[in-house]
């Protein structure tokens, strides 16, 4: 399979052809997040609150999987661009082996720590019980998640975005179909409530992995997955973790931020915790769509960087920034035009809906400017500049965001937490562009 199209095809058609399948799959993913929470919310507000409290650790697990997958993606694409097939094979096989190890560790740690974690944020035993029922089942699938995401990034690294889209869509659609059946006991399924939501999620993730495996068997990748390619040389491990750890932290920082914001908001009311959880489900529709563009351009940037096409890398960055800003503009329009309908997906309580509408109209102010940070992070990861990308994410999710939320909540009440979002995005965008310009291309 010839990957030279990544440095020969015109920029805009190339970016669109690589990104569109991922934008579609990310949109389906975000739809799954919304639908999943919609059905859970039909159980009760306590159930939705429980899901919102478990979400940060779910996001942490996914963050580690995606972050390490990004490292594999960048390494494989770079090696293919440099025509070093042996090192590309080593990165793929070794990365998958390490992903299994990561999955086992995370499964044990998350399940063991969940009771204490939930009690940090609530004393309501009903919410804690619901959270444990969900978490103790969903984390059983940790290794499957790790392997599925590893294969996703491997397929993307060689430009096979449509396979990645199809595999992810099969999992998401299966999950959406199974949610009401397993939660409410429709047809042959018993009524399982929170457990049903967890099993539906796990089965969907398993289907995604199986579809990737079938493609590996019947339409093999231009990579060798033989045991001899498993390598633990220091250069390879150093490269994977030098990119993977910062990328994982980039993805995990929202979990830290949500946990801290939940701690601030619980002082006002648990309704604000529900609203923040609902917002994060809704914003995935916009940010995951933007992330689809980033996923599409990562292998292109890595390949061209490996091939020495630095001017082309700069052109790809500018094109991506414009496309990402366009996606974020759609998010602003939705948040301003139909905020009540969106929040109403998760609760029928008029007070909670009113709080959510106010939150959305405040937070969306920072959407378009956040395109700068999102694009810079993705480009830097593709260039294997993991620490530079991490600095930007630290600004967005911790260094600026958490202190701003704390201070503004003391001045403006709970709404101060929501005002911290546009303030943080503005400061982080300036910092992100400055950091990106320091990289000499």
Tab-separated table of C-alpha atoms in Angstrom:
chain	number	residue	atom	x	y	z
A	1	UNK	CA	0.000	0.000	0.000
A	2	UNK	CA	1.475	3.322	-1.110
A	3	UNK	CA	1.138	6.230	1.326
A	4	UNK	CA	2.788	8.804	-0.982
A	5	UNK	CA	-0.623	10.382	-1.608
A	6	UNK	CA	-0.115	12.099	1.773
A	7	UNK	CA	2.619	14.288	0.271
A	8	UNK	CA	1.326	14.522	-3.295
A	9	UNK	CA	-2.423	15.212	-3.086
A	10	UNK	CA	-3.559	18.906	-2.891
A	11	UNK	CA	-3.879	20.080	0.714
A	12	UNK	CA	-7.601	20.872	1.093
A	13	UNK	CA	-8.908	17.730	-0.679
A	14	UNK	CA	-6.379	15.650	1.275
A	15	UNK	CA	-7.352	17.106	4.654
A	16	UNK	CA	-11.054	16.693	3.895
A	17	UNK	CA	-10.689	13.132	2.583
A	18	UNK	CA	-8.689	12.093	5.668
A	19	UNK	CA	-10.783	14.035	8.171
A	20	UNK	CA	-14.342	13.544	6.937
A	21	UNK	CA	-14.586	9.847	7.883
A	22	UNK	CA	-13.280	10.692	11.366
A	23	UNK	CA	-15.639	13.670	11.725
A	24	UNK	CA	-18.557	11.369	10.872
A	25	UNK	CA	-17.422	8.698	13.329
A	26	UNK	CA	-16.815	11.294	16.053
A	27	UNK	CA	-20.278	12.758	15.436
A	28	UNK	CA	-21.749	9.275	15.871
A	29	UNK	CA	-19.645	8.877	19.021
A	30	UNK	CA	-20.995	12.115	20.436
A	31	UNK	CA	-24.515	11.045	19.512
A	32	UNK	CA	-23.889	7.844	21.462
A	33	UNK	CA	-22.758	9.893	24.486
A	34	UNK	CA	-25.918	11.984	24.348
A	35	UNK	CA	-28.295	9.071	23.731
A	36	UNK	CA	-26.620	6.953	26.418
A	37	UNK	CA	-27.061	9.737	28.972
A	38	UNK	CA	-30.612	10.402	27.731
A	39	UNK	CA	-31.680	6.844	28.567
A	40	UNK	CA	-29.824	6.879	31.892
A	41	UNK	CA	-31.557	10.167	32.778
A	42	UNK	CA	-34.894	8.422	32.208
A	43	UNK	CA	-34.081	6.196	35.201
A	44	UNK	CA	-33.784	9.228	37.518
A	45	UNK	CA	-31.812	12.421	38.160
A	46	UNK	CA	-29.761	10.429	40.694
A	47	UNK	CA	-28.759	8.034	37.917
A	48	UNK	CA	-27.614	10.931	35.713
A	49	UNK	CA	-25.672	12.409	38.637
A	50	UNK	CA	-24.010	9.030	39.255
A	51	UNK	CA	-22.945	8.781	35.590
A	52	UNK	CA	-21.587	12.336	35.773
A	53	UNK	CA	-19.447	11.415	38.793
A	54	UNK	CA	-18.098	8.217	37.190
A	55	UNK	CA	-17.364	10.006	33.900
A	56	UNK	CA	-13.988	11.513	34.925
A	57	UNK	CA	-12.475	8.056	35.545
A	58	UNK	CA	-14.003	6.717	32.332
A	59	UNK	CA	-12.461	9.668	30.541
A	60	UNK	CA	-9.118	8.989	32.243
A	61	UNK	CA	-9.076	5.431	30.922
A	62	UNK	CA	-9.964	6.562	27.408
A	63	UNK	CA	-7.391	9.352	27.675
A	64	UNK	CA	-4.562	6.932	28.390
A	65	UNK	CA	-5.672	4.671	25.530
A	66	UNK	CA	-5.982	7.534	23.045
A	67	UNK	CA	-2.822	9.286	24.245
A	68	UNK	CA	-0.670	6.208	23.813
A	69	UNK	CA	-2.450	5.500	20.519
A	70	UNK	CA	-1.491	8.966	19.312
A	71	UNK	CA	2.155	8.131	20.060
A	72	UNK	CA	1.847	4.923	18.021
A	73	UNK	CA	0.106	6.809	15.222
A	74	UNK	CA	2.782	9.519	15.026
A	75	UNK	CA	5.661	7.020	15.194
A	76	UNK	CA	4.251	4.684	12.539
A	77	UNK	CA	3.359	7.503	10.114
A	78	UNK	CA	6.760	9.149	10.627
A	79	UNK	CA	8.581	5.863	9.934
A	80	UNK	CA	6.478	5.211	6.827
A	81	UNK	CA	7.255	8.721	5.589
A	82	UNK	CA	10.965	8.032	6.173
A	83	UNK	CA	10.601	4.625	4.379
A	84	UNK	CA	11.671	2.691	7.498
A	85	UNK	CA	9.143	-0.183	7.469
A	86	UNK	CA	10.925	-2.270	10.105
A	87	UNK	CA	10.619	0.456	12.741
A	88	UNK	CA	6.986	1.044	11.772
A	89	UNK	CA	6.265	-2.648	12.410
A	90	UNK	CA	8.033	-2.500	15.784
A	91	UNK	CA	6.009	0.547	16.848
A	92	UNK	CA	2.712	-1.176	15.971
A	93	UNK	CA	3.384	-4.524	17.688
A	94	UNK	CA	5.108	-3.131	20.773
A	95	UNK	CA	2.470	-0.437	21.171
A	96	UNK	CA	-0.351	-2.979	21.155
A	97	UNK	CA	1.404	-5.192	23.703
A	98	UNK	CA	1.922	-2.258	26.042
A	99	UNK	CA	-1.717	-1.207	25.576
A	100	UNK	CA	-2.846	-4.567	26.981
A	101	UNK	CA	-0.653	-4.008	30.052
A	102	UNK	CA	-2.111	-0.518	30.493
A	103	UNK	CA	-5.644	-1.937	30.259
A	104	UNK	CA	-5.106	-4.501	33.013
A	105	UNK	CA	-3.570	-1.938	35.374
A	106	UNK	CA	-6.371	0.572	34.779
A	107	UNK	CA	-9.119	-2.006	35.243
A	108	UNK	CA	-7.800	-3.032	38.668
A	109	UNK	CA	-7.042	0.526	39.806
A	110	UNK	CA	-10.372	2.048	38.717
A	111	UNK	CA	-12.515	-0.703	40.189
A	112	UNK	CA	-10.604	-0.676	43.481
A	113	UNK	CA	-10.652	3.102	43.843
A	114	UNK	CA	-14.205	3.831	42.710
A	115	UNK	CA	-15.988	3.624	46.123
A	116	UNK	CA	-13.614	6.157	47.675
A	117	UNK	CA	-13.726	8.349	44.565
A	118	UNK	CA	-17.526	8.618	44.601
A	119	UNK	CA	-17.607	9.440	48.304
A	120	UNK	CA	-15.387	12.445	47.664
A	121	UNK	CA	-18.319	14.142	45.925
A	122	UNK	CA	-21.506	12.839	47.506
A	123	UNK	CA	-22.855	11.293	50.694
A	124	UNK	CA	-26.037	10.121	48.983
A	125	UNK	CA	-25.903	6.315	49.196
A	126	UNK	CA	-28.350	5.921	46.306
A	127	UNK	CA	-26.053	7.844	43.954
A	128	UNK	CA	-23.009	5.946	45.237
A	129	UNK	CA	-24.721	2.581	44.731
A	130	UNK	CA	-25.792	3.487	41.188
A	131	UNK	CA	-22.284	4.710	40.383
A	132	UNK	CA	-20.715	1.463	41.615
A	133	UNK	CA	-23.177	-0.705	39.696
A	134	UNK	CA	-22.230	1.122	36.498
A	135	UNK	CA	-18.480	1.415	37.129
A	136	UNK	CA	-17.871	-2.182	38.243
A	137	UNK	CA	-19.209	-3.411	34.933
A	138	UNK	CA	-17.969	-0.834	32.471
A	139	UNK	CA	-14.333	-1.084	33.649
A	140	UNK	CA	-14.290	-4.854	33.013
A	141	UNK	CA	-13.897	-3.941	29.338
A	142	UNK	CA	-10.700	-1.904	29.879
A	143	UNK	CA	-8.380	-4.185	27.867
A	144	UNK	CA	-10.871	-4.322	24.998
A	145	UNK	CA	-11.006	-0.515	24.951
A	146	UNK	CA	-7.207	-0.288	24.894
A	147	UNK	CA	-6.849	-2.733	21.999
A	148	UNK	CA	-9.670	-1.145	20.011
A	149	UNK	CA	-8.177	2.326	20.278
A	150	UNK	CA	-4.692	1.011	19.437
A	151	UNK	CA	-5.985	-0.519	16.207
A	152	UNK	CA	-7.932	2.668	15.481
A	153	UNK	CA	-4.725	4.712	15.596
A	154	UNK	CA	-2.800	2.114	13.574
A	155	UNK	CA	-5.385	2.159	10.772
A	156	UNK	CA	-5.359	5.967	10.828
A	157	UNK	CA	-1.555	6.055	10.638
A	158	UNK	CA	-1.615	4.369	7.210
A	159	UNK	CA	-4.460	6.540	5.920
A	160	UNK	CA	-7.279	3.974	6.184
A	161	UNK	CA	-9.728	6.378	7.790
A	162	UNK	CA	-12.839	4.733	6.334
A	163	UNK	CA	-12.045	1.482	8.149
A	164	UNK	CA	-11.659	3.392	11.384
A	165	UNK	CA	-14.965	5.163	10.733
A	166	UNK	CA	-16.824	1.925	9.968
A	167	UNK	CA	-15.443	0.099	13.008
A	168	UNK	CA	-16.281	2.910	15.398
A	169	UNK	CA	-19.744	3.395	13.911
A	170	UNK	CA	-20.555	-0.306	14.325
A	171	UNK	CA	-19.701	-0.047	18.022
A	172	UNK	CA	-21.542	3.211	18.624
A	173	UNK	CA	-24.696	2.139	16.785
A	174	UNK	CA	-24.739	-1.200	18.624
A	175	UNK	CA	-24.493	0.692	21.900
A	176	UNK	CA	-27.304	3.079	20.982
A	177	UNK	CA	-29.587	0.166	20.017
A	178	UNK	CA	-28.751	-1.894	23.105
A	179	UNK	CA	-29.123	0.947	25.634
A	180	UNK	CA	-32.948	1.066	25.859
A	181	UNK	CA	-33.242	-2.715	25.435
A	182	UNK	CA	-30.905	-3.531	28.327
A	183	UNK	CA	-31.753	-0.603	30.620
A	184	UNK	CA	-35.544	-0.994	30.471
A	185	UNK	CA	-35.841	-4.712	29.676
A	186	UNK	CA	-37.314	-4.627	26.179
A	187	UNK	CA	-37.780	-7.827	24.145
A	188	UNK	CA	-35.634	-10.766	25.283
A	189	UNK	CA	-33.570	-8.639	27.683
A	190	UNK	CA	-34.257	-8.405	31.429
A	191	UNK	CA	-34.550	-4.924	32.987
A	192	UNK	CA	-31.020	-4.119	34.204
A	193	UNK	CA	-31.035	-0.349	34.799
A	194	UNK	CA	-27.550	1.041	35.376
A	195	UNK	CA	-25.979	-2.367	34.781
A	196	UNK	CA	-27.673	-2.498	31.375
A	197	UNK	CA	-26.148	0.873	30.414
A	198	UNK	CA	-22.693	-0.432	31.337
A	199	UNK	CA	-23.098	-3.721	29.461
A	200	UNK	CA	-24.396	-1.923	26.364
A	201	UNK	CA	-21.284	0.275	26.404
A	202	UNK	CA	-18.949	-2.706	26.812
A	203	UNK	CA	-20.615	-4.735	24.070
A	204	UNK	CA	-20.372	-1.782	21.688
A	205	UNK	CA	-16.640	-1.458	22.408
A	206	UNK	CA	-16.176	-5.188	21.835
A	207	UNK	CA	-17.917	-4.990	18.451
A	208	UNK	CA	-15.615	-2.124	17.434
A	209	UNK	CA	-12.559	-4.256	18.249
A	210	UNK	CA	-13.931	-7.268	16.357
A	211	UNK	CA	-14.525	-5.215	13.207
A	212	UNK	CA	-10.891	-4.010	13.295
A	213	UNK	CA	-9.689	-7.601	13.709
A	214	UNK	CA	-11.770	-8.740	10.737
A	215	UNK	CA	-10.249	-6.021	8.564
A	216	UNK	CA	-6.760	-7.040	9.716
A	217	UNK	CA	-7.500	-10.605	8.577
A	218	UNK	CA	-9.263	-9.972	5.272
A	219	UNK	CA	-7.715	-6.641	4.209
A	220	UNK	CA	-4.259	-6.683	5.832
A	221	UNK	CA	-2.419	-3.509	6.760
A	222	UNK	CA	0.979	-2.622	5.205
A	223	UNK	CA	2.470	-3.604	8.558
A	224	UNK	CA	3.649	-6.893	10.024
A	225	UNK	CA	2.183	-8.023	13.350
A	226	UNK	CA	4.592	-10.925	13.823
A	227	UNK	CA	5.976	-11.685	17.264
A	228	UNK	CA	9.533	-10.945	16.103
A	229	UNK	CA	8.544	-7.262	15.778
A	230	UNK	CA	7.944	-6.993	19.522
A	231	UNK	CA	10.823	-4.809	20.683
A	232	UNK	CA	11.758	-3.170	23.958
A	233	UNK	CA	14.719	-1.112	22.805
A	234	UNK	CA	15.129	2.126	24.713
A	235	UNK	CA	14.818	4.382	21.671
A	236	UNK	CA	11.400	3.001	20.721
A	237	UNK	CA	10.032	2.947	24.268
A	238	UNK	CA	11.426	6.414	24.910
A	239	UNK	CA	9.723	7.772	21.804
A	240	UNK	CA	6.359	6.118	22.512
A	241	UNK	CA	6.205	7.304	26.103
A	242	UNK	CA	7.718	10.733	25.368
A	243	UNK	CA	4.722	11.390	23.106
A	244	UNK	CA	2.218	9.061	24.789
A	245	UNK	CA	2.500	10.361	28.351
A	246	UNK	CA	1.956	14.043	27.459
A	247	UNK	CA	-0.796	13.086	24.996
A	248	UNK	CA	-2.502	10.970	27.680
A	249	UNK	CA	-2.216	13.816	30.151
A	250	UNK	CA	-3.705	16.119	27.525
A	251	UNK	CA	-6.698	13.824	27.289
A	252	UNK	CA	-6.856	13.136	31.030
A	253	UNK	CA	-6.709	16.748	32.160
A	254	UNK	CA	-10.443	17.262	31.490
A	255	UNK	CA	-11.079	14.516	34.063
A	256	UNK	CA	-9.055	16.427	36.638
A	257	UNK	CA	-10.833	19.633	35.695
A	258	UNK	CA	-14.325	18.092	35.893
A	259	UNK	CA	-13.542	16.537	39.273
A	260	UNK	CA	-12.328	19.889	40.626
A	261	UNK	CA	-15.289	21.768	39.162
A	262	UNK	CA	-17.675	19.178	40.617
A	263	UNK	CA	-16.076	19.850	43.997
A	264	UNK	CA	-16.693	23.596	43.606
A	265	UNK	CA	-20.262	23.162	42.314
A	266	UNK	CA	-21.422	20.722	45.004
A	267	UNK	CA	-21.084	23.593	47.491
A	268	UNK	CA	-23.967	25.279	45.645
A	269	UNK	CA	-26.179	22.342	44.605
A	270	UNK	CA	-25.917	18.870	43.054
A	271	UNK	CA	-28.075	20.262	40.227
A	272	UNK	CA	-24.988	22.139	39.024
A	273	UNK	CA	-23.054	18.852	38.957
A	274	UNK	CA	-25.774	17.359	36.753
A	275	UNK	CA	-25.647	20.422	34.470
A	276	UNK	CA	-21.858	20.186	34.122
A	277	UNK	CA	-22.176	16.487	33.319
A	278	UNK	CA	-24.886	17.226	30.749
A	279	UNK	CA	-22.752	19.989	29.205
A	280	UNK	CA	-19.822	17.606	28.768
A	281	UNK	CA	-22.057	15.114	27.016
A	282	UNK	CA	-23.387	17.851	24.718
A	283	UNK	CA	-20.051	19.493	23.971
A	284	UNK	CA	-18.676	16.185	22.721
A	285	UNK	CA	-20.798	16.704	19.591
A	286	UNK	CA	-18.735	19.789	18.768
A	287	UNK	CA	-15.340	18.971	20.231
A	288	UNK	CA	-15.318	15.364	19.021
A	289	UNK	CA	-16.219	16.562	15.524
A	290	UNK	CA	-13.300	18.998	15.705
A	291	UNK	CA	-11.170	16.161	17.064
A	292	UNK	CA	-12.151	14.157	13.982
A	293	UNK	CA	-10.400	16.774	11.858
A	294	UNK	CA	-7.353	16.596	14.132
A	295	UNK	CA	-7.273	12.805	13.909
A	296	UNK	CA	-7.375	13.099	10.139
A	297	UNK	CA	-4.445	15.486	9.880
A	298	UNK	CA	-2.124	13.840	12.442
A	299	UNK	CA	-0.833	11.115	10.105
A	300	UNK	CA	-0.590	13.625	7.237
A	301	UNK	CA	1.565	15.987	9.290
A	302	UNK	CA	3.698	13.127	10.674
A	303	UNK	CA	4.207	11.610	7.215
A	304	UNK	CA	5.156	14.930	5.605
A	305	UNK	CA	7.414	15.840	8.524
A	306	UNK	CA	9.165	12.475	8.183
A	307	UNK	CA	9.495	13.085	4.426
A	308	UNK	CA	11.023	16.546	5.021
A	309	UNK	CA	8.038	18.461	3.560
A	310	UNK	CA	7.988	21.261	6.161
A	311	UNK	CA	6.296	23.853	3.944
A	312	UNK	CA	3.470	21.404	3.364
A	313	UNK	CA	3.157	20.874	7.130
A	314	UNK	CA	2.601	24.625	7.588
A	315	UNK	CA	-0.087	24.642	4.886
A	316	UNK	CA	-1.875	21.703	6.515
A	317	UNK	CA	-1.872	23.525	9.867
A	318	UNK	CA	-3.491	26.664	8.426
A	319	UNK	CA	-6.151	24.670	6.579
A	320	UNK	CA	-6.959	22.658	9.701
A	321	UNK	CA	-7.300	25.789	11.849
A	322	UNK	CA	-9.926	27.230	9.489
A	323	UNK	CA	-11.908	23.984	9.364
A	324	UNK	CA	-11.822	23.533	13.143
A	325	UNK	CA	-12.992	27.112	13.720
A	326	UNK	CA	-15.912	26.433	11.381
A	327	UNK	CA	-16.983	23.404	13.414
A	328	UNK	CA	-16.788	25.403	16.646
A	329	UNK	CA	-18.944	28.140	15.104
A	330	UNK	CA	-21.686	25.551	14.605
A	331	UNK	CA	-21.426	24.802	18.328
A	332	UNK	CA	-21.987	28.450	19.171
A	333	UNK	CA	-25.124	28.602	17.012
A	334	UNK	CA	-26.608	25.455	18.567
A	335	UNK	CA	-25.888	26.684	22.096
A	336	UNK	CA	-27.550	30.044	21.449
A	337	UNK	CA	-30.529	28.819	19.417
A	338	UNK	CA	-31.688	25.655	21.223
A	339	UNK	CA	-30.050	25.490	24.683
A	340	UNK	CA	-33.292	24.558	26.460
A	341	UNK	CA	-33.987	21.625	24.158
A	342	UNK	CA	-30.436	20.300	24.580
A	343	UNK	CA	-30.424	20.446	28.382
A	344	UNK	CA	-33.967	19.065	28.376
A	345	UNK	CA	-32.588	15.781	27.031
A	346	UNK	CA	-31.156	15.050	30.476
A	347	UNK	CA	-33.723	16.382	32.931
A	348	UNK	CA	-37.361	17.458	33.184
A	349	UNK	CA	-36.704	19.651	36.210
A	350	UNK	CA	-37.409	23.265	35.204
A	351	UNK	CA	-34.884	24.701	37.672
A	352	UNK	CA	-32.130	22.423	36.356
A	353	UNK	CA	-32.992	23.277	32.749
A	354	UNK	CA	-32.842	27.003	33.567
A	355	UNK	CA	-29.389	26.555	35.134
A	356	UNK	CA	-28.243	24.567	32.089
A	357	UNK	CA	-29.458	27.153	29.582
A	358	UNK	CA	-27.529	29.875	31.404
A	359	UNK	CA	-24.422	27.685	31.528
A	360	UNK	CA	-24.486	26.877	27.796
A	361	UNK	CA	-24.947	30.482	26.698
A	362	UNK	CA	-21.945	31.511	28.825
A	363	UNK	CA	-19.590	28.657	27.962
A	364	UNK	CA	-20.160	28.835	24.177
A	365	UNK	CA	-18.527	32.281	24.088
A	366	UNK	CA	-15.142	30.542	24.103
A	367	UNK	CA	-15.877	27.870	21.472
A	368	UNK	CA	-14.435	29.516	18.359
A	369	UNK	CA	-11.291	30.814	20.049
A	370	UNK	CA	-10.659	27.295	21.421
A	371	UNK	CA	-9.989	26.155	17.826
A	372	UNK	CA	-6.499	27.654	18.149
A	373	UNK	CA	-5.597	25.491	21.157
A	374	UNK	CA	-7.196	22.357	19.726
A	375	UNK	CA	-5.362	22.685	16.392
A	376	UNK	CA	-2.007	23.541	17.950
A	377	UNK	CA	-2.181	20.560	20.320
A	378	UNK	CA	-2.973	18.151	17.487
A	379	UNK	CA	-0.231	19.503	15.228
A	380	UNK	CA	2.394	19.388	17.973
A	381	UNK	CA	1.530	15.774	18.821
A	382	UNK	CA	1.867	14.858	15.146
A	383	UNK	CA	5.308	16.515	15.154
A	384	UNK	CA	6.179	14.362	18.208
A	385	UNK	CA	6.419	17.480	20.397
A	386	UNK	CA	4.444	15.966	23.248
A	387	UNK	CA	5.621	18.260	26.037
A	388	UNK	CA	4.773	21.401	24.060
A	389	UNK	CA	1.255	20.069	23.502
A	390	UNK	CA	0.972	19.228	27.190
A	391	UNK	CA	1.813	22.808	28.179
A	392	UNK	CA	-1.165	24.048	26.175
A	393	UNK	CA	-3.526	21.527	27.762
A	394	UNK	CA	-2.239	22.323	31.227
A	395	UNK	CA	-3.200	25.918	30.585
A	396	UNK	CA	-6.713	24.995	29.365
A	397	UNK	CA	-7.596	22.443	32.003
A	398	UNK	CA	-5.613	23.194	35.131
A	399	UNK	CA	-3.246	26.137	35.452
A	400	UNK	CA	-5.787	28.743	34.299
A	401	UNK	CA	-9.133	26.969	34.440
A	402	UNK	CA	-9.279	25.683	38.005
A	403	UNK	CA	-8.059	28.881	39.741
A	404	UNK	CA	-10.309	30.993	37.493
A	405	UNK	CA	-13.330	28.841	38.342
A	406	UNK	CA	-12.582	29.037	42.061
A	407	UNK	CA	-12.094	32.826	42.093
A	408	UNK	CA	-15.054	33.618	39.819
A	409	UNK	CA	-17.356	31.325	41.814
A	410	UNK	CA	-16.600	33.431	44.871
A	411	UNK	CA	-17.565	36.582	42.970
A	412	UNK	CA	-20.402	35.412	40.710
A	413	UNK	CA	-21.623	32.282	42.487
A	414	UNK	CA	-21.999	28.997	40.586
A	415	UNK	CA	-22.206	30.863	37.262
A	416	UNK	CA	-18.642	32.010	37.865
A	417	UNK	CA	-17.535	28.434	37.141
A	418	UNK	CA	-19.160	28.663	33.720
A	419	UNK	CA	-17.611	32.092	33.015
A	420	UNK	CA	-14.202	30.524	33.671
A	421	UNK	CA	-14.527	28.573	30.383
A	422	UNK	CA	-14.392	31.521	27.913
A	423	UNK	CA	-11.797	33.309	30.073
A	424	UNK	CA	-9.567	30.227	30.010
A	425	UNK	CA	-10.010	29.574	26.274
A	426	UNK	CA	-8.918	33.124	25.432
A	427	UNK	CA	-5.774	32.985	27.570
A	428	UNK	CA	-4.929	29.464	26.369
A	429	UNK	CA	-5.343	30.359	22.683
A	430	UNK	CA	-2.742	33.101	22.982
A	431	UNK	CA	-0.352	30.761	24.810
A	432	UNK	CA	-0.960	27.928	22.312
A	433	UNK	CA	-0.139	29.990	19.257
A	434	UNK	CA	2.998	31.374	20.930
A	435	UNK	CA	4.187	27.843	21.796
A	436	UNK	CA	3.468	26.579	18.285
A	437	UNK	CA	5.448	29.435	16.706
A	438	UNK	CA	8.471	28.439	18.786
A	439	UNK	CA	8.655	25.173	16.838
A	440	UNK	CA	10.898	25.845	13.860
A	441	UNK	CA	9.390	24.384	10.692
